[in-house]
Coordinates of C-alpha atoms in Angstrom, one line a residue:
X277 CA 0.0 0.0 0.0
X278 CA 1.3 3.4 -1.0
X279 CA 0.1 6.5 0.8
X280 CA 0.8 10.1 -0.4
X281 CA 0.1 12.9 2.0
X282 CA -0.3 16.3 0.4
X283 CA 0.1 19.4 2.6
X284 CA 1.4 22.9 2.5
X285 CA 0.5 26.5 2.2
X286 CA -3.0 27.5 1.1
X287 CA -2.9 28.6 -2.6
X288 CA 0.3 26.6 -3.4
X289 CA -1.4 24.1 -5.7
X290 CA -2.6 21.3 -3.5
X291 CA -5.8 20.9 -5.5
X292 CA -3.8 20.5 -8.7
X293 CA -1.6 17.9 -7.1
X294 CA -4.5 16.0 -5.7
X295 CA -6.3 15.9 -9.0
X296 CA -3.2 14.5 -10.7
X297 CA -3.0 11.7 -8.1
X298 CA -6.7 11.0 -8.7
X299 CA -6.1 10.8 -12.4
X300 CA -3.2 8.4 -11.7
X301 CA -5.5 5.9 -10.0
X302 CA -5.1 7.0 -6.4
X303 CA -8.1 7.0 -4.1
X304 CA -8.1 10.7 -2.8
X305 CA -9.5 12.3 0.3
X306 CA -9.3 16.1 0.7
X307 CA -9.2 18.0 4.0
X308 CA -9.0 15.0 6.2
X309 CA -8.9 15.9 9.9
X310 CA -5.6 14.9 11.5
X311 CA -7.3 12.9 14.3
X312 CA -8.9 10.6 11.7
X313 CA -5.6 9.7 9.9
X314 CA -4.9 6.5 11.8
X315 CA -8.5 5.3 11.5
X316 CA -8.5 6.2 7.7
X317 CA -5.3 4.2 7.1
X318 CA -6.7 1.2 9.0
X319 CA -9.8 1.3 6.8
X320 CA -7.7 1.5 3.7
X321 CA -5.8 -1.6 4.7
X322 CA -9.1 -3.5 5.4
X323 CA -10.4 -2.5 1.9
X324 CA -7.1 -3.6 0.3
X325 CA -6.6 -0.3 -1.5
X326 CA -3.0 -0.1 -2.8
X327 CA -2.8 3.6 -3.7
X328 CA -4.2 6.4 -1.5
X329 CA -3.7 10.1 -1.4
X330 CA -4.7 12.4 1.5
X331 CA -4.7 16.2 1.7
X332 CA -4.3 17.8 5.2
X333 CA -3.8 21.5 5.6
X334 CA -4.5 24.6 7.7
X335 CA -8.3 24.1 7.5
X336 CA -7.9 21.9 10.7
X337 CA -5.2 24.1 12.5
X338 CA -5.8 22.8 16.0
X339 CA -4.5 19.4 15.2
X340 CA -1.6 20.2 12.9
X341 CA 0.9 20.4 15.8
X342 CA 0.7 16.6 16.3
X343 CA 0.9 15.7 12.6
X344 CA 4.8 15.3 12.5
X345 CA 4.7 12.8 15.4
X346 CA 1.8 10.9 13.8
X347 CA 3.8 10.6 10.5
X348 CA 6.9 9.4 12.4
X349 CA 4.8 6.8 14.2
X350 CA 3.2 5.5 11.0
X351 CA 6.5 5.1 9.3
X352 CA 7.9 3.3 12.4
X353 CA 5.0 0.8 11.9
X354 CA 6.1 0.1 8.4
X355 CA 3.6 2.3 6.6
X356 CA 5.0 3.6 3.2
X357 CA 4.0 7.2 3.6
X358 CA 5.3 9.9 1.2
X359 CA 4.7 13.4 2.4
X360 CA 4.9 16.3 -0.1
X361 CA 4.8 19.9 1.1
X362 CA 3.8 22.5 -1.4
X363 CA 5.0 26.0 -0.9
X364 CA 5.1 29.4 -2.7
X365 CA 6.5 32.9 -2.2
X366 CA 4.3 35.5 -0.5
X367 CA 4.2 37.4 -3.8
X368 CA 3.0 34.4 -5.8
X369 CA 0.3 33.6 -3.1
X370 CA -0.9 37.2 -3.0
X371 CA -1.2 37.2 -6.8
X372 CA -3.1 33.9 -6.8
X373 CA -5.6 35.1 -4.1
X374 CA -6.1 38.3 -6.1
X375 CA -6.9 36.4 -9.3
X376 CA -9.2 33.8 -7.6
X377 CA -10.8 36.3 -5.2
X378 CA -10.9 33.6 -2.5
X379 CA -10.6 34.3 1.2
X380 CA -7.7 32.8 3.1
X381 CA -8.8 29.9 5.4
X382 CA -7.5 31.7 8.5
X383 CA -9.4 34.9 7.9
X384 CA -12.2 34.1 10.3
X385 CA -10.0 32.5 12.9
X386 CA -7.7 35.6 13.0
X387 CA -10.6 38.0 13.0
X388 CA -10.2 40.7 15.6
X389 CA -13.0 42.9 17.0
X390 CA -13.9 45.4 14.4
X391 CA -10.8 44.6 12.3
X392 CA -10.1 41.9 9.7
X393 CA -6.6 40.5 9.3
X394 CA -4.7 41.2 6.1
X395 CA -4.0 38.5 3.6
X396 CA -0.3 38.8 4.2
X397 CA -0.9 38.4 8.0
X398 CA -2.9 35.2 7.3
X399 CA -0.1 33.8 5.1
X400 CA 2.6 34.5 7.6
X401 CA 0.6 32.9 10.4
X402 CA 0.0 29.8 8.3
X403 CA 3.8 29.6 7.6
X404 CA 4.5 29.6 11.4
X405 CA 1.9 26.9 12.1
X406 CA 3.2 24.6 9.3
X407 CA 6.9 25.3 9.8
X408 CA 7.6 22.0 11.8
X409 CA 6.1 19.9 9.0
X410 CA 7.8 21.8 6.2
X411 CA 11.2 21.4 7.8
X412 CA 11.2 17.6 7.7
X413 CA 9.4 16.7 4.4
X414 CA 9.9 17.0 0.7
X415 CA 9.1 20.6 -0.5
X416 CA 8.1 21.7 -3.9
X417 CA 8.2 25.5 -4.5
X418 CA 5.4 26.2 -6.9
X419 CA 6.0 30.0 -7.1
X420 CA 7.2 29.9 -10.7
X421 CA 5.4 26.8 -11.9
X422 CA 2.5 26.4 -14.2
X423 CA -0.2 23.9 -13.3
X424 CA 1.2 21.7 -16.1
X425 CA 4.7 21.8 -14.6
X426 CA 3.4 20.9 -11.2
X427 CA 1.5 18.0 -12.5
X428 CA 4.6 16.7 -14.3
X429 CA 6.8 17.1 -11.2
X430 CA 4.2 15.3 -9.1
X431 CA 3.9 12.5 -11.6
X432 CA 7.7 12.0 -11.6
X433 CA 7.8 12.1 -7.8
X434 CA 5.1 9.5 -7.2
X435 CA 6.7 7.2 -9.7
X436 CA 10.1 7.5 -8.0
X437 CA 9.4 4.8 -5.4
X438 CA 11.0 4.4 -2.0
X439 CA 14.7 5.0 -1.5
X440 CA 17.0 6.5 1.1
X441 CA 17.3 9.7 -0.9
X442 CA 15.4 10.8 -4.0
X443 CA 18.1 12.8 -5.8
X444 CA 16.8 15.8 -7.8
X445 CA 18.8 18.1 -10.1
X446 CA 16.9 21.3 -10.9
X447 CA 17.8 24.3 -13.1
X448 CA 16.5 27.8 -12.4
X449 CA 16.8 31.4 -13.3
X450 CA 18.3 33.8 -10.8
X451 CA 16.2 36.6 -12.1
X452 CA 13.2 34.7 -11.0
X453 CA 14.6 33.8 -7.5
X454 CA 16.2 30.8 -5.9
X455 CA 13.8 27.9 -5.5
X456 CA 12.7 27.5 -1.9
X457 CA 12.9 23.7 -2.1
X458 CA 16.6 23.7 -2.9
X459 CA 18.9 21.9 -0.4
X460 CA 22.2 22.8 -2.3
X461 CA 22.5 25.7 -4.7
X462 CA 25.3 26.2 -7.3
X463 CA 25.7 29.4 -9.3
X464 CA 27.0 28.9 -12.9
X465 CA 26.5 32.5 -14.1
X466 CA 30.3 32.8 -14.4
X467 CA 30.3 30.4 -17.4
X468 CA 30.3 31.5 -21.1
X469 CA 26.7 32.4 -22.1
X470 CA 25.2 31.1 -25.3
X471 CA 22.5 33.8 -25.0
X472 CA 24.8 36.2 -26.9
X473 CA 24.9 33.9 -30.0
X474 CA 21.9 34.8 -32.1
X475 CA 21.5 31.3 -33.5
X476 CA 21.7 29.7 -30.0
X477 CA 19.6 32.3 -28.2
X478 CA 16.2 30.7 -28.9
X479 CA 17.5 27.2 -28.0
X480 CA 18.0 25.6 -24.6
X481 CA 20.7 23.6 -22.8
X482 CA 18.9 20.4 -23.9
X483 CA 19.5 21.1 -27.6
X484 CA 22.6 19.7 -29.2
X485 CA 24.0 23.0 -30.7
X486 CA 24.0 24.6 -27.3
X487 CA 25.5 21.5 -25.7
X488 CA 28.3 21.4 -28.3
X489 CA 29.0 25.1 -27.9
X490 CA 29.3 24.8 -24.1
X491 CA 31.3 21.6 -24.2
X492 CA 34.1 23.4 -26.0
X493 CA 35.0 25.5 -22.9
X494 CA 37.3 23.9 -20.3
X495 CA 35.7 26.1 -17.6
X496 CA 32.3 24.5 -18.2
X497 CA 33.7 21.0 -17.8
X498 CA 35.7 22.0 -14.8
X499 CA 32.5 23.4 -13.1
X500 CA 30.6 20.2 -13.8
X501 CA 33.4 18.1 -12.5
X502 CA 33.7 20.2 -9.3
X503 CA 30.0 20.2 -8.6
X504 CA 29.8 16.4 -9.3
X505 CA 32.8 15.7 -7.1
X506 CA 31.3 17.7 -4.2
X507 CA 28.1 15.8 -4.5
X508 CA 29.9 12.4 -4.8
X509 CA 31.9 13.2 -1.7
X510 CA 29.0 14.3 0.6
X511 CA 26.1 12.2 -0.8
X512 CA 26.9 9.2 1.5
X513 CA 26.4 11.4 4.5
X514 CA 23.0 12.6 3.2
X515 CA 22.1 9.0 2.7
X516 CA 22.8 8.4 6.4
X517 CA 20.6 11.3 7.3
X518 CA 16.9 11.0 8.0
X519 CA 15.9 12.9 4.9
X520 CA 14.2 11.2 2.0
X521 CA 14.9 13.9 -0.6
X522 CA 17.9 16.0 -1.8
X523 CA 17.4 18.8 -4.3
X524 CA 20.4 20.3 -6.0
X525 CA 19.6 23.5 -7.8
X526 CA 21.8 24.9 -10.5
X527 CA 21.2 28.6 -11.4
X528 CA 22.1 30.9 -14.3
X529 CA 20.7 34.2 -15.4
X530 CA 17.7 33.1 -17.5
X531 CA 17.5 29.4 -16.6
X532 CA 17.6 28.4 -20.3
X533 CA 21.1 27.5 -21.4
X534 CA 23.9 27.1 -18.9
X535 CA 22.0 25.8 -15.8
X536 CA 20.0 23.4 -18.0
X537 CA 23.1 22.0 -19.7
X538 CA 24.9 21.5 -16.4
X539 CA 21.9 19.8 -14.8
X540 CA 21.6 17.4 -17.8
X541 CA 25.3 16.6 -17.6
X542 CA 25.1 16.0 -13.8
X543 CA 22.1 13.7 -14.3
X544 CA 24.2 11.6 -16.7
X545 CA 27.0 11.3 -14.2
X546 CA 24.6 10.3 -11.4
X547 CA 22.5 7.9 -13.5
X548 CA 23.5 5.1 -11.2
X549 CA 21.5 6.6 -8.4
X550 CA 17.9 5.6 -8.3
X551 CA 15.5 7.3 -8.1
X552 CA 16.9 10.3 -10.0
X553 CA 14.7 13.3 -11.0
X554 CA 15.5 16.2 -13.4
X555 CA 13.6 19.5 -13.3
X556 CA 13.9 22.6 -15.4
X557 CA 11.9 25.3 -13.6
X558 CA 12.0 27.9 -16.3
X559 CA 11.5 25.7 -19.4
X560 CA 8.1 24.4 -20.6
X561 CA 7.3 20.7 -19.9
X562 CA 8.1 18.4 -22.7
X563 CA 5.1 16.4 -23.9

């Protein structure tokens, strides 16, 4: 039996993630109170359901403090439980609430006499309440993701299976901000930039002409070797840690050429590690 628990900040894309799981054959339950999680899992076992997804969030705030201990206890009992925490920047959340015109779930709970809390106050309070859970689970920063990208990343993640560490290489654009879900960040903006070649500008680091152009520079190869060597050296200690995920983010200015190429090359060098995921935050998802 595989159980996926979706949680995170309101407006970060939990509904999109849950619908993807439902389309993938998971039996899904949204807004399950924390106190019913044990009972629900027991019922799932009795019904012989092999794939189940549950969404738990701030809509039941009084019980969230005990959720980390419940998760630890379930795993200690041998339950295969994958917890995915969705997050987004304040700016992205404010924009999404503005577009949807929805009220934040904490608005009524934080209501003061004659004064309504601001949206930003609600978001910051929610972050404080969810911080203990975020700090120990796999985080996906959806600030810069389209719904299609989030669905693709979720699909890759649920297919990854169980391992000591799910290793993820991710490219990103510094001009759009460093991903909040990154564990290790490497800056490759010092490398030669294909952007200044008119023929290469519309291409990406996944295209052969860009790859061939970058491969001719010794500095590019040295950078890849140095990053790969660092990861090879320290990965065994991460494997001994209690974490289940390690995300290595590679950034360049636009997230299109250099960082994408470096990520693709690192993924080839670490192809012996399973499961291995590759993400390009600022490129469209390939069909």
